[in-house]
Short mmCIF file of C-alpha atoms in Angstrom, two decimals:
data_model
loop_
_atom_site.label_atom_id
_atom_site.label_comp_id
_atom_site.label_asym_id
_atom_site.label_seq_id
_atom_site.Cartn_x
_atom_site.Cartn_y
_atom_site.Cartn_z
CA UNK A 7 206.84 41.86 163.56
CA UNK A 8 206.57 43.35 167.31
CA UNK A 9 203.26 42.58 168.99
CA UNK A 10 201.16 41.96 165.87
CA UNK A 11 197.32 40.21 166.15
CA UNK A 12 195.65 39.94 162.95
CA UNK A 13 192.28 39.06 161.46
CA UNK A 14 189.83 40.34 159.47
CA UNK A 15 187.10 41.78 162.55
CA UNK A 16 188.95 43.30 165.40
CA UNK A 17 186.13 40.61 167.81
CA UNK A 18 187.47 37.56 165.72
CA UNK A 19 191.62 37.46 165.56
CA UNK A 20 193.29 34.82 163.71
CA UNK A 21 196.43 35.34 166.00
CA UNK A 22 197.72 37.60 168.86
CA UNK A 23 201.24 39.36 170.24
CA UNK A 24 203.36 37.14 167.17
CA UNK A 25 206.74 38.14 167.00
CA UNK A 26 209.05 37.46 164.57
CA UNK A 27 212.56 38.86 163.01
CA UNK A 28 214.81 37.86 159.82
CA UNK A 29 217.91 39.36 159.48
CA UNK A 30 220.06 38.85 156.18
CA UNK A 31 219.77 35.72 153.56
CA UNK A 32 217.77 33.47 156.12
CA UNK A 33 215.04 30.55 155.09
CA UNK A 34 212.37 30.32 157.52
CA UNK A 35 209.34 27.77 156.99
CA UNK A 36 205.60 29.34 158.63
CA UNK A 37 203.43 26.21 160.00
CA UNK A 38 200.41 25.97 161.58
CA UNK A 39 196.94 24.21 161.10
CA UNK A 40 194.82 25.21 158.12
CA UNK A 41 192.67 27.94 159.12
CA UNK A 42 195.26 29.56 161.97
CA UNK A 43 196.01 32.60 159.36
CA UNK A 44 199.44 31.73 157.93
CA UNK A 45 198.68 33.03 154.83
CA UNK A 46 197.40 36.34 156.79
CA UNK A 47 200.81 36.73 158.10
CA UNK A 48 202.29 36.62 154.56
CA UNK A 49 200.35 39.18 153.65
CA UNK A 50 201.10 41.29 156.65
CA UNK A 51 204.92 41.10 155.46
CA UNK A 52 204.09 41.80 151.94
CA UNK A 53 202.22 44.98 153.17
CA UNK A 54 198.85 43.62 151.59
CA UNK A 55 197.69 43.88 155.04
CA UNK A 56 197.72 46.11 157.79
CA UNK A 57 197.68 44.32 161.60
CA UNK A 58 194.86 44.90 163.64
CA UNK A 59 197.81 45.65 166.75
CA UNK A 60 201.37 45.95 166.82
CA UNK A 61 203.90 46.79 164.37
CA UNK A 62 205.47 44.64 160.80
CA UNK A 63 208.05 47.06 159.50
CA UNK A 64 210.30 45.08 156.58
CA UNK A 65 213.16 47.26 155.44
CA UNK A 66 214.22 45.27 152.12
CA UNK A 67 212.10 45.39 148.86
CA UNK A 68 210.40 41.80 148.94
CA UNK A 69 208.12 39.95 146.06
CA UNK A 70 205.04 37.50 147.01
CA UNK A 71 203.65 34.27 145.05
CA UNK A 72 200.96 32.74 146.05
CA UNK A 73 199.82 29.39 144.81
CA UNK A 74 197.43 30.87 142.03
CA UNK A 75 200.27 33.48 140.67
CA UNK A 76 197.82 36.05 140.97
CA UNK A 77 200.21 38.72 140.18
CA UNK A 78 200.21 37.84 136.49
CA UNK A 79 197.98 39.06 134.17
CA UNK A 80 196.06 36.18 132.77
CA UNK A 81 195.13 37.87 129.71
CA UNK A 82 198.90 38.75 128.85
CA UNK A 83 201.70 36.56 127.67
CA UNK A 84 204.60 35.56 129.58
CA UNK A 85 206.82 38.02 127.58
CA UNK A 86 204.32 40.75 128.12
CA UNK A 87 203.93 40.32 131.86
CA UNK A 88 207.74 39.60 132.12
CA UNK A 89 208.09 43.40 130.65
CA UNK A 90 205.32 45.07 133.02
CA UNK A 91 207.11 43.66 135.96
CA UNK A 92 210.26 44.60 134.40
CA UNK A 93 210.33 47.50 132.45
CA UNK A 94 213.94 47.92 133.00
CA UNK A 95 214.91 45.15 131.00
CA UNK A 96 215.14 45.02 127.15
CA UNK A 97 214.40 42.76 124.10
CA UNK A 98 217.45 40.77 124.50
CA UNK A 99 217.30 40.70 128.38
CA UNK A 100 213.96 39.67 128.30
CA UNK A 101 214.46 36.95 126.04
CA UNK A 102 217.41 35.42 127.77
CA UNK A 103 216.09 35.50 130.88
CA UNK A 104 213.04 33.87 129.77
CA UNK A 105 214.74 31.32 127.77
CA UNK A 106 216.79 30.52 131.12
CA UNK A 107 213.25 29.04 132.54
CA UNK A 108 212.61 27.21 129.51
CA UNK A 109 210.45 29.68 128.15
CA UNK A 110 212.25 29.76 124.69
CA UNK A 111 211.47 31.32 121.40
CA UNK A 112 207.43 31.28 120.80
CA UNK A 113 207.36 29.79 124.49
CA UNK A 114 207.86 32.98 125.83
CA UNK A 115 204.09 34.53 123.97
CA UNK A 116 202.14 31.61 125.30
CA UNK A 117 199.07 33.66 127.52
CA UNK A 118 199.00 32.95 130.90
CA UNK A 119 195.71 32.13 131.23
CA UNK A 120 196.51 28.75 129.20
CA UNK A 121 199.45 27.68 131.40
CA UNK A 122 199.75 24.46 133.36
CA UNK A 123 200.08 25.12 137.32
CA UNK A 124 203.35 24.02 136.36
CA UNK A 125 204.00 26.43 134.21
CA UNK A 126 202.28 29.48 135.82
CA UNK A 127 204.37 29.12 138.89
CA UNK A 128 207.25 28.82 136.77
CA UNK A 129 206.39 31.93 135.13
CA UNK A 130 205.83 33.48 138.16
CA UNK A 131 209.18 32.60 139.52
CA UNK A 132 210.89 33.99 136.13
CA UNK A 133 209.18 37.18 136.78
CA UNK A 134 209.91 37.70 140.09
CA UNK A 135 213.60 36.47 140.36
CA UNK A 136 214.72 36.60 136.80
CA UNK A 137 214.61 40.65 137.57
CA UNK A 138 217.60 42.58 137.30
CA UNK A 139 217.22 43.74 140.60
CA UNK A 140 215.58 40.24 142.18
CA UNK A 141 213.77 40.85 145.56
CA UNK A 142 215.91 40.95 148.91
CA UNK A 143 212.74 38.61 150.29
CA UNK A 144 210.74 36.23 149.03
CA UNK A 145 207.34 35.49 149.65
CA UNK A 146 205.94 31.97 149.40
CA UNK A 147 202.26 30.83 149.88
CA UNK A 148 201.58 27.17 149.66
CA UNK A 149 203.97 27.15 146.25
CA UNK A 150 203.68 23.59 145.67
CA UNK A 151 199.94 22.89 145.73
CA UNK A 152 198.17 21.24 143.43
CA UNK A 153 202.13 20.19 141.59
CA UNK A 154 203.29 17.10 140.50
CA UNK A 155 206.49 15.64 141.69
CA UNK A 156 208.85 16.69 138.64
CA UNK A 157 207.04 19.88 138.61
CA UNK A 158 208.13 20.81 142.63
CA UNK A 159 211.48 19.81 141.62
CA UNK A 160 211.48 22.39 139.07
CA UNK A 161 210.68 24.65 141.70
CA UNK A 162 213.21 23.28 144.61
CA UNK A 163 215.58 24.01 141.47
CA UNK A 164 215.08 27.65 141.08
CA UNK A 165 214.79 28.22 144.84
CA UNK A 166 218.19 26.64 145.28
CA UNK A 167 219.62 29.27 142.95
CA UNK A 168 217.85 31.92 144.79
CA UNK A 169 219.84 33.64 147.02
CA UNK A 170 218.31 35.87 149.25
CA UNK A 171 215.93 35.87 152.19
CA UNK A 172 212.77 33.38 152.38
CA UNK A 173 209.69 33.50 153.96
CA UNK A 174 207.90 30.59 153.01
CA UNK A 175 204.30 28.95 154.01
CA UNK A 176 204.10 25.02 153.32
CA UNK A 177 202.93 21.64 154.90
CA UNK A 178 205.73 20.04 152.45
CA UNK A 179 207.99 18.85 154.86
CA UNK A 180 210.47 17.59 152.02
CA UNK A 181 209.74 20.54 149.98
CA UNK A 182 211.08 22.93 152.99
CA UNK A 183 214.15 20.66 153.18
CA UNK A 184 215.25 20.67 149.94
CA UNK A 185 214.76 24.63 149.78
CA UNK A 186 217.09 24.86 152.71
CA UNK A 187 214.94 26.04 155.11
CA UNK A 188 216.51 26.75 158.41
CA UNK A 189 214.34 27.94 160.75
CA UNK A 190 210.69 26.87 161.49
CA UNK A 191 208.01 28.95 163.08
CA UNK A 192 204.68 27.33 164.40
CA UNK A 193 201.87 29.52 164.47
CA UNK A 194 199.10 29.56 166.51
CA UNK A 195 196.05 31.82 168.44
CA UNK A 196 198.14 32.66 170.78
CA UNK A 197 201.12 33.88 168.87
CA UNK A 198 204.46 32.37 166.87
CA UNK A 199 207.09 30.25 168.46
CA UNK A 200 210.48 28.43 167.17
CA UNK A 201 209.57 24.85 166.22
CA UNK A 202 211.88 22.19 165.20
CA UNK A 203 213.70 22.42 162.02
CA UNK A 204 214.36 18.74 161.93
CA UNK A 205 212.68 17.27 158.68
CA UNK A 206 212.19 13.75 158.24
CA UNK A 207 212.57 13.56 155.01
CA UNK A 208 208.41 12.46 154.31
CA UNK A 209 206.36 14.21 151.98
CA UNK A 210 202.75 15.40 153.26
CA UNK A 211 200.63 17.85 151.68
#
């Protein structure tokens, strides 16, 4: 990003002039108060959105989840969204992969409308990085909302194993340290700046 302000009216910005680079495999963490349009700049990366000035040009393919999974068809199973996302894959791949998430056997045709938040994100994660091609970069809004703790270990689990480039949006302090973050950005009105990457180890959020 080179000079980007974003909002949704051109007289009411959420944020002006950020700027912000990632080059290879890096982790970086997006905080900010609630309202200061992290999950704006997300999208901006993802290409959802376009900036209301400057430039976001992102030269690697990339994959977002937000915390609803709202990529996934709610109506489908897991095995048949697993195969639109896919469609490179076959019956065996498909099945293997999906078995590697725990989604095993008569798991796999469970709708995703009935899933657990649990469950949906770890569909959602199965989808997205079980690929045969995974994304270069990783999108993450708010991932671990509304989780238990077992259930954002799952997660820290298959984000450990993940191993290219995250851009991730949390208020999980413990969460970003166990996913290896290692650079933070705070966002504000007035633009993005380094923060601290210390972590201290608390949970919040």
């Amino acid at each position: 990003m080179h000079g980007v302000s974003a909002g949704y009216e051109p007289a009411h910005l959420l944020f002006q002039h950020v700027d912000l680079s990632m080059t290879g495999p890096k982790r970086v963490a997006i905080v900010g108060r609630n309202g200061i349009g992290k999950s704006t700049l997300l999208k901006l990366v993802s290409g959802e959105l376009a900036p209301m000035a400057g430039q976001v040009v992102v030269g690697v393919s990339t994959a977002m989840i937000d915390q609803h999974v709202s990529f996934l068809n709610p109506a489908a199973s897991i095995l048949d969204n697993f195969r639109a996302l896919n469609p490179e894959a076959d019956e065996d791949n498909c099945r293997s992969i999906l078995a590697g998430f725990l989604f095993r056997a008569d798991a796999a045709l469970q709708i995703v409308g009935t899933l657990s938040g649990r469950q949906m994100l770890r569909a959602g994660l199965v989808c997205r990085l079980g690929s045969l091609r995974p994304p270069e970069l990783l999108i993450l809004d708010e991932p671990t909302n509304h989780l238990d703790i077992d259930s954002i270990h799952a997660v820290e689990v298959a984000l450990q194993a993940y191993d290219g480039a995250m851009l991730v949006v949390s208020h999980d302090e413990t969460f970003l340290q166990n996913i290896s973050t290692e650079r933070t950005v705070r966002l504000d009105a007035r633009g993005a700046d380094e923060a601290s990457a210390r972590h201290d180890g608390k949970r919040v959020g």
